[in-house]
């Protein structure tokens, strides 16, 4: 009996031991994700001596603690099984994949961001005054409504009278769509960093003076000496951003070394050429003098004929005041005298 | 550090001759030794030969400044004078503007000179010619471009701009980090 009771006691103790685990620091639990974090330090000695056994025991204990926590939760019985409802998870799991990169902005989006332009939502339906009904923003009903409304089109004053305005409207729309598609592709190419070939000089109506300058600069370099001896206009500017098209433009040559005296003489030559180009008679200066001498002359004249002008002005004033009175010379004189007296 | 190309030398001298006319020659033909212009990172320096020799021993990437910076070339190959050139231009100036004490501060803060602040102006100043701006006590304050001829100035109304601001000695404080 003694033996039996001993064995029972021991097994009971074992069972007790297997359920309760003692830790210095409590574990941190997140039951929603079935997670327990053990912050206690490892026993380094036993870890070194028998690693596997130690780790096995440690994890068994921790799992035991986690299960103990789960058993504390309210249980339900569904279809003869015990079920625990886990609380919502607190722990934020790091994502397995890298965060997706933000979509590269299109050229318009970049511009809008820079200027602070915000997209405003348009109403899906708008009231049409002419047709007296609600017209959708797009779709077949919109097209039908437009067809109904634009049964006649005005010919603009600047347009060719024989031009078909309906056809023009149609082609304009097609062109708009094509342009949008081109811009879309351009945006994609820019986002993926693909080089698109230059368009070149397309059409005189479309191309700008910049395009012309580019083509001139590139064409000039198409000689055996890479355009070194080609003539230039006096104030002509080189096109920029064409280095890849102009051979030898990236090479920078250092000027040959000369003695300082030589350099000074050369500089003096340049100065002479600069100074000699200044016109001896400055036309603008002469013009300004001419223009400003006129008011001076006039003012001199005015001062000479001062009494006359003075009298005239007086007369005018009188006229303004009394337009009804027919003034003759005698009256004038009388008035003039009066004016002086007043002073 | 390199010599200016012929084209750039021309641009530089054209600019300088706007301010000091034929006196540009005097900057190069000096009795006290050889002086020359050198270019480093698009900035133009006026260097004595003596200093130049010392400067050449320093690798160009590490050289910040040598001699006196006169100004810089823009990307479009125009030349901008910096205020640091004032000391060399002031003695040779051909056209001058003297500003009243009330205008002095305005000008030193980077504003244009108006007719109201104009004390004196040298005779026969042309329109859009470079002028040196002085205080009434003959202290050079900076330089600008004449907006009107001397004759036009007489008839201008008090608020009309007489001289466009280009550089002033206030920049020594305002843009201390940019000046070399």
PDB file of C-alpha atoms in Angstrom, chain A residues 164-279:
ATOM      1  CA  UNK A 164     -17.262  71.368 -92.514  1.00  0.00           C
ATOM      2  CA  UNK A 165     -17.626  72.241 -88.838  1.00  0.00           C
ATOM      3  CA  UNK A 166     -19.108  68.861 -87.954  1.00  0.00           C
ATOM      4  CA  UNK A 167     -16.136  67.065 -89.460  1.00  0.00           C
ATOM      5  CA  UNK A 168     -13.802  69.451 -87.697  1.00  0.00           C
ATOM      6  CA  UNK A 169     -15.392  68.691 -84.366  1.00  0.00           C
ATOM      7  CA  UNK A 170     -15.112  64.988 -85.013  1.00  0.00           C
ATOM      8  CA  UNK A 171     -11.450  65.074 -86.038  1.00  0.00           C
ATOM      9  CA  UNK A 172     -10.685  67.357 -83.113  1.00  0.00           C
ATOM     10  CA  UNK A 173     -12.024  64.745 -80.763  1.00  0.00           C
ATOM     11  CA  UNK A 174      -9.992  61.985 -82.417  1.00  0.00           C
ATOM     12  CA  UNK A 175      -6.861  64.119 -82.168  1.00  0.00           C
ATOM     13  CA  UNK A 176      -7.535  64.785 -78.505  1.00  0.00           C
ATOM     14  CA  UNK A 177      -7.799  61.075 -77.815  1.00  0.00           C
ATOM     15  CA  UNK A 178      -4.590  60.398 -79.720  1.00  0.00           C
ATOM     16  CA  UNK A 179      -2.770  63.108 -77.816  1.00  0.00           C
ATOM     17  CA  UNK A 180      -3.961  61.720 -74.532  1.00  0.00           C
ATOM     18  CA  UNK A 181      -2.748  58.271 -75.524  1.00  0.00           C
ATOM     19  CA  UNK A 182       0.658  59.678 -76.465  1.00  0.00           C
ATOM     20  CA  UNK A 183       0.907  61.437 -73.146  1.00  0.00           C
ATOM     21  CA  UNK A 184      -0.089  58.269 -71.313  1.00  0.00           C
ATOM     22  CA  UNK A 185       2.655  56.317 -73.065  1.00  0.00           C
ATOM     23  CA  UNK A 186       5.130  59.080 -72.381  1.00  0.00           C
ATOM     24  CA  UNK A 187       4.271  58.976 -68.704  1.00  0.00           C
ATOM     25  CA  UNK A 188       4.805  55.214 -68.627  1.00  0.00           C
ATOM     26  CA  UNK A 189       8.149  55.576 -70.370  1.00  0.00           C
ATOM     27  CA  UNK A 190       9.186  58.223 -67.898  1.00  0.00           C
ATOM     28  CA  UNK A 191       8.126  56.112 -64.928  1.00  0.00           C
ATOM     29  CA  UNK A 192      10.136  53.136 -66.170  1.00  0.00           C
ATOM     30  CA  UNK A 193      13.071  55.308 -67.150  1.00  0.00           C
ATOM     31  CA  UNK A 194      12.972  54.296 -70.792  1.00  0.00           C
ATOM     32  CA  UNK A 195      14.547  56.626 -73.316  1.00  0.00           C
ATOM     33  CA  UNK A 196      12.227  57.688 -76.074  1.00  0.00           C
ATOM     34  CA  UNK A 197      13.713  58.730 -79.382  1.00  0.00           C
ATOM     35  CA  UNK A 198      13.599  62.415 -80.210  1.00  0.00           C
ATOM     36  CA  UNK A 199      10.751  63.411 -82.456  1.00  0.00           C
ATOM     37  CA  UNK A 200      12.948  65.767 -84.454  1.00  0.00           C
ATOM     38  CA  UNK A 201      11.553  68.600 -86.485  1.00  0.00           C
ATOM     39  CA  UNK A 202       8.035  67.510 -87.244  1.00  0.00           C
ATOM     40  CA  UNK A 203       6.096  70.243 -88.932  1.00  0.00           C
ATOM     41  CA  UNK A 204       6.669  73.988 -89.219  1.00  0.00           C
ATOM     42  CA  UNK A 205       3.251  74.651 -87.684  1.00  0.00           C
ATOM     43  CA  UNK A 206       3.980  72.507 -84.662  1.00  0.00           C
ATOM     44  CA  UNK A 207       7.702  72.954 -84.071  1.00  0.00           C
ATOM     45  CA  UNK A 208       8.994  75.858 -82.043  1.00  0.00           C
ATOM     46  CA  UNK A 209      12.046  78.046 -82.525  1.00  0.00           C
ATOM     47  CA  UNK A 210      13.809  75.827 -80.020  1.00  0.00           C
ATOM     48  CA  UNK A 211      13.386  72.847 -82.325  1.00  0.00           C
ATOM     49  CA  UNK A 212      14.801  74.889 -85.153  1.00  0.00           C
ATOM     50  CA  UNK A 213      17.807  75.888 -83.066  1.00  0.00           C
ATOM     51  CA  UNK A 214      18.391  72.257 -82.157  1.00  0.00           C
ATOM     52  CA  UNK A 215      18.322  71.129 -85.749  1.00  0.00           C
ATOM     53  CA  UNK A 216      20.666  73.948 -86.790  1.00  0.00           C
ATOM     54  CA  UNK A 217      23.162  73.081 -84.060  1.00  0.00           C
ATOM     55  CA  UNK A 218      23.091  69.411 -84.916  1.00  0.00           C
ATOM     56  CA  UNK A 219      23.273  69.994 -88.645  1.00  0.00           C
ATOM     57  CA  UNK A 220      26.225  72.325 -88.306  1.00  0.00           C
ATOM     58  CA  UNK A 221      28.314  69.618 -86.718  1.00  0.00           C
ATOM     59  CA  UNK A 222      27.862  67.370 -89.741  1.00  0.00           C
ATOM     60  CA  UNK A 223      31.084  68.338 -91.477  1.00  0.00           C
ATOM     61  CA  UNK A 224      34.469  66.673 -91.624  1.00  0.00           C
ATOM     62  CA  UNK A 225      35.795  69.074 -88.993  1.00  0.00           C
ATOM     63  CA  UNK A 226      32.689  68.657 -86.803  1.00  0.00           C
ATOM     64  CA  UNK A 227      31.478  72.145 -87.584  1.00  0.00           C
ATOM     65  CA  UNK A 228      34.496  73.934 -86.233  1.00  0.00           C
ATOM     66  CA  UNK A 229      34.824  76.230 -89.225  1.00  0.00           C
ATOM     67  CA  UNK A 230      31.141  76.840 -89.821  1.00  0.00           C
ATOM     68  CA  UNK A 231      30.014  80.429 -89.754  1.00  0.00           C
ATOM     69  CA  UNK A 232      27.768  81.700 -87.042  1.00  0.00           C
ATOM     70  CA  UNK A 233      25.429  84.600 -86.723  1.00  0.00           C
ATOM     71  CA  UNK A 234      26.723  87.307 -84.369  1.00  0.00           C
ATOM     72  CA  UNK A 235      24.350  86.618 -81.461  1.00  0.00           C
ATOM     73  CA  UNK A 236      23.477  83.056 -82.242  1.00  0.00           C
ATOM     74  CA  UNK A 237      22.984  80.724 -79.345  1.00  0.00           C
ATOM     75  CA  UNK A 238      23.854  77.087 -79.272  1.00  0.00           C
ATOM     76  CA  UNK A 239      20.998  74.701 -78.571  1.00  0.00           C
ATOM     77  CA  UNK A 240      21.245  72.980 -75.232  1.00  0.00           C
ATOM     78  CA  UNK A 241      20.799  69.360 -74.326  1.00  0.00           C
ATOM     79  CA  UNK A 242      22.057  68.059 -77.668  1.00  0.00           C
ATOM     80  CA  UNK A 243      25.429  66.834 -76.459  1.00  0.00           C
ATOM     81  CA  UNK A 244      24.588  63.255 -77.341  1.00  0.00           C
ATOM     82  CA  UNK A 245      23.841  64.255 -80.919  1.00  0.00           C
ATOM     83  CA  UNK A 246      26.843  66.492 -81.514  1.00  0.00           C
ATOM     84  CA  UNK A 247      30.112  64.568 -81.730  1.00  0.00           C
ATOM     85  CA  UNK A 248      32.992  65.933 -79.721  1.00  0.00           C
ATOM     86  CA  UNK A 249      30.884  68.339 -77.709  1.00  0.00           C
ATOM     87  CA  UNK A 250      31.747  66.643 -74.456  1.00  0.00           C
ATOM     88  CA  UNK A 251      35.435  67.023 -74.972  1.00  0.00           C
ATOM     89  CA  UNK A 252      36.837  70.098 -73.324  1.00  0.00           C
ATOM     90  CA  UNK A 253      40.138  71.381 -74.541  1.00  0.00           C
ATOM     91  CA  UNK A 254      42.360  73.441 -72.354  1.00  0.00           C
ATOM     92  CA  UNK A 255      43.704  76.571 -73.885  1.00  0.00           C
ATOM     93  CA  UNK A 256      47.387  76.365 -74.650  1.00  0.00           C
ATOM     94  CA  UNK A 257      49.673  77.902 -72.076  1.00  0.00           C
ATOM     95  CA  UNK A 258      51.113  81.292 -72.989  1.00  0.00           C
ATOM     96  CA  UNK A 259      53.328  83.679 -71.134  1.00  0.00           C
ATOM     97  CA  UNK A 260      51.653  86.380 -69.120  1.00  0.00           C
ATOM     98  CA  UNK A 261      52.976  89.134 -71.364  1.00  0.00           C
ATOM     99  CA  UNK A 262      51.494  87.449 -74.411  1.00  0.00           C
ATOM    100  CA  UNK A 263      48.217  87.018 -72.624  1.00  0.00           C
ATOM    101  CA  UNK A 264      48.178  90.666 -71.663  1.00  0.00           C
ATOM    102  CA  UNK A 265      48.805  91.748 -75.243  1.00  0.00           C
ATOM    103  CA  UNK A 266      46.083  89.448 -76.468  1.00  0.00           C
ATOM    104  CA  UNK A 267      43.669  90.860 -73.909  1.00  0.00           C
ATOM    105  CA  UNK A 268      44.551  94.386 -74.963  1.00  0.00           C
ATOM    106  CA  UNK A 269      43.760  93.468 -78.545  1.00  0.00           C
ATOM    107  CA  UNK A 270      40.381  92.178 -77.495  1.00  0.00           C
ATOM    108  CA  UNK A 271      39.729  95.334 -75.503  1.00  0.00           C
ATOM    109  CA  UNK A 272      40.602  97.450 -78.517  1.00  0.00           C
ATOM    110  CA  UNK A 273      38.234  95.487 -80.704  1.00  0.00           C
ATOM    111  CA  UNK A 274      35.483  95.834 -78.097  1.00  0.00           C
ATOM    112  CA  UNK A 275      36.043  99.558 -77.674  1.00  0.00           C
ATOM    113  CA  UNK A 276      36.347 100.255 -81.375  1.00  0.00           C
ATOM    114  CA  UNK A 277      32.949  98.710 -81.974  1.00  0.00           C
ATOM    115  CA  UNK A 278      31.257 101.276 -79.801  1.00  0.00           C
ATOM    116  CA  UNK A 279      29.800 103.922 -82.074  1.00  0.00           C
TER     117      UNK A 279
END
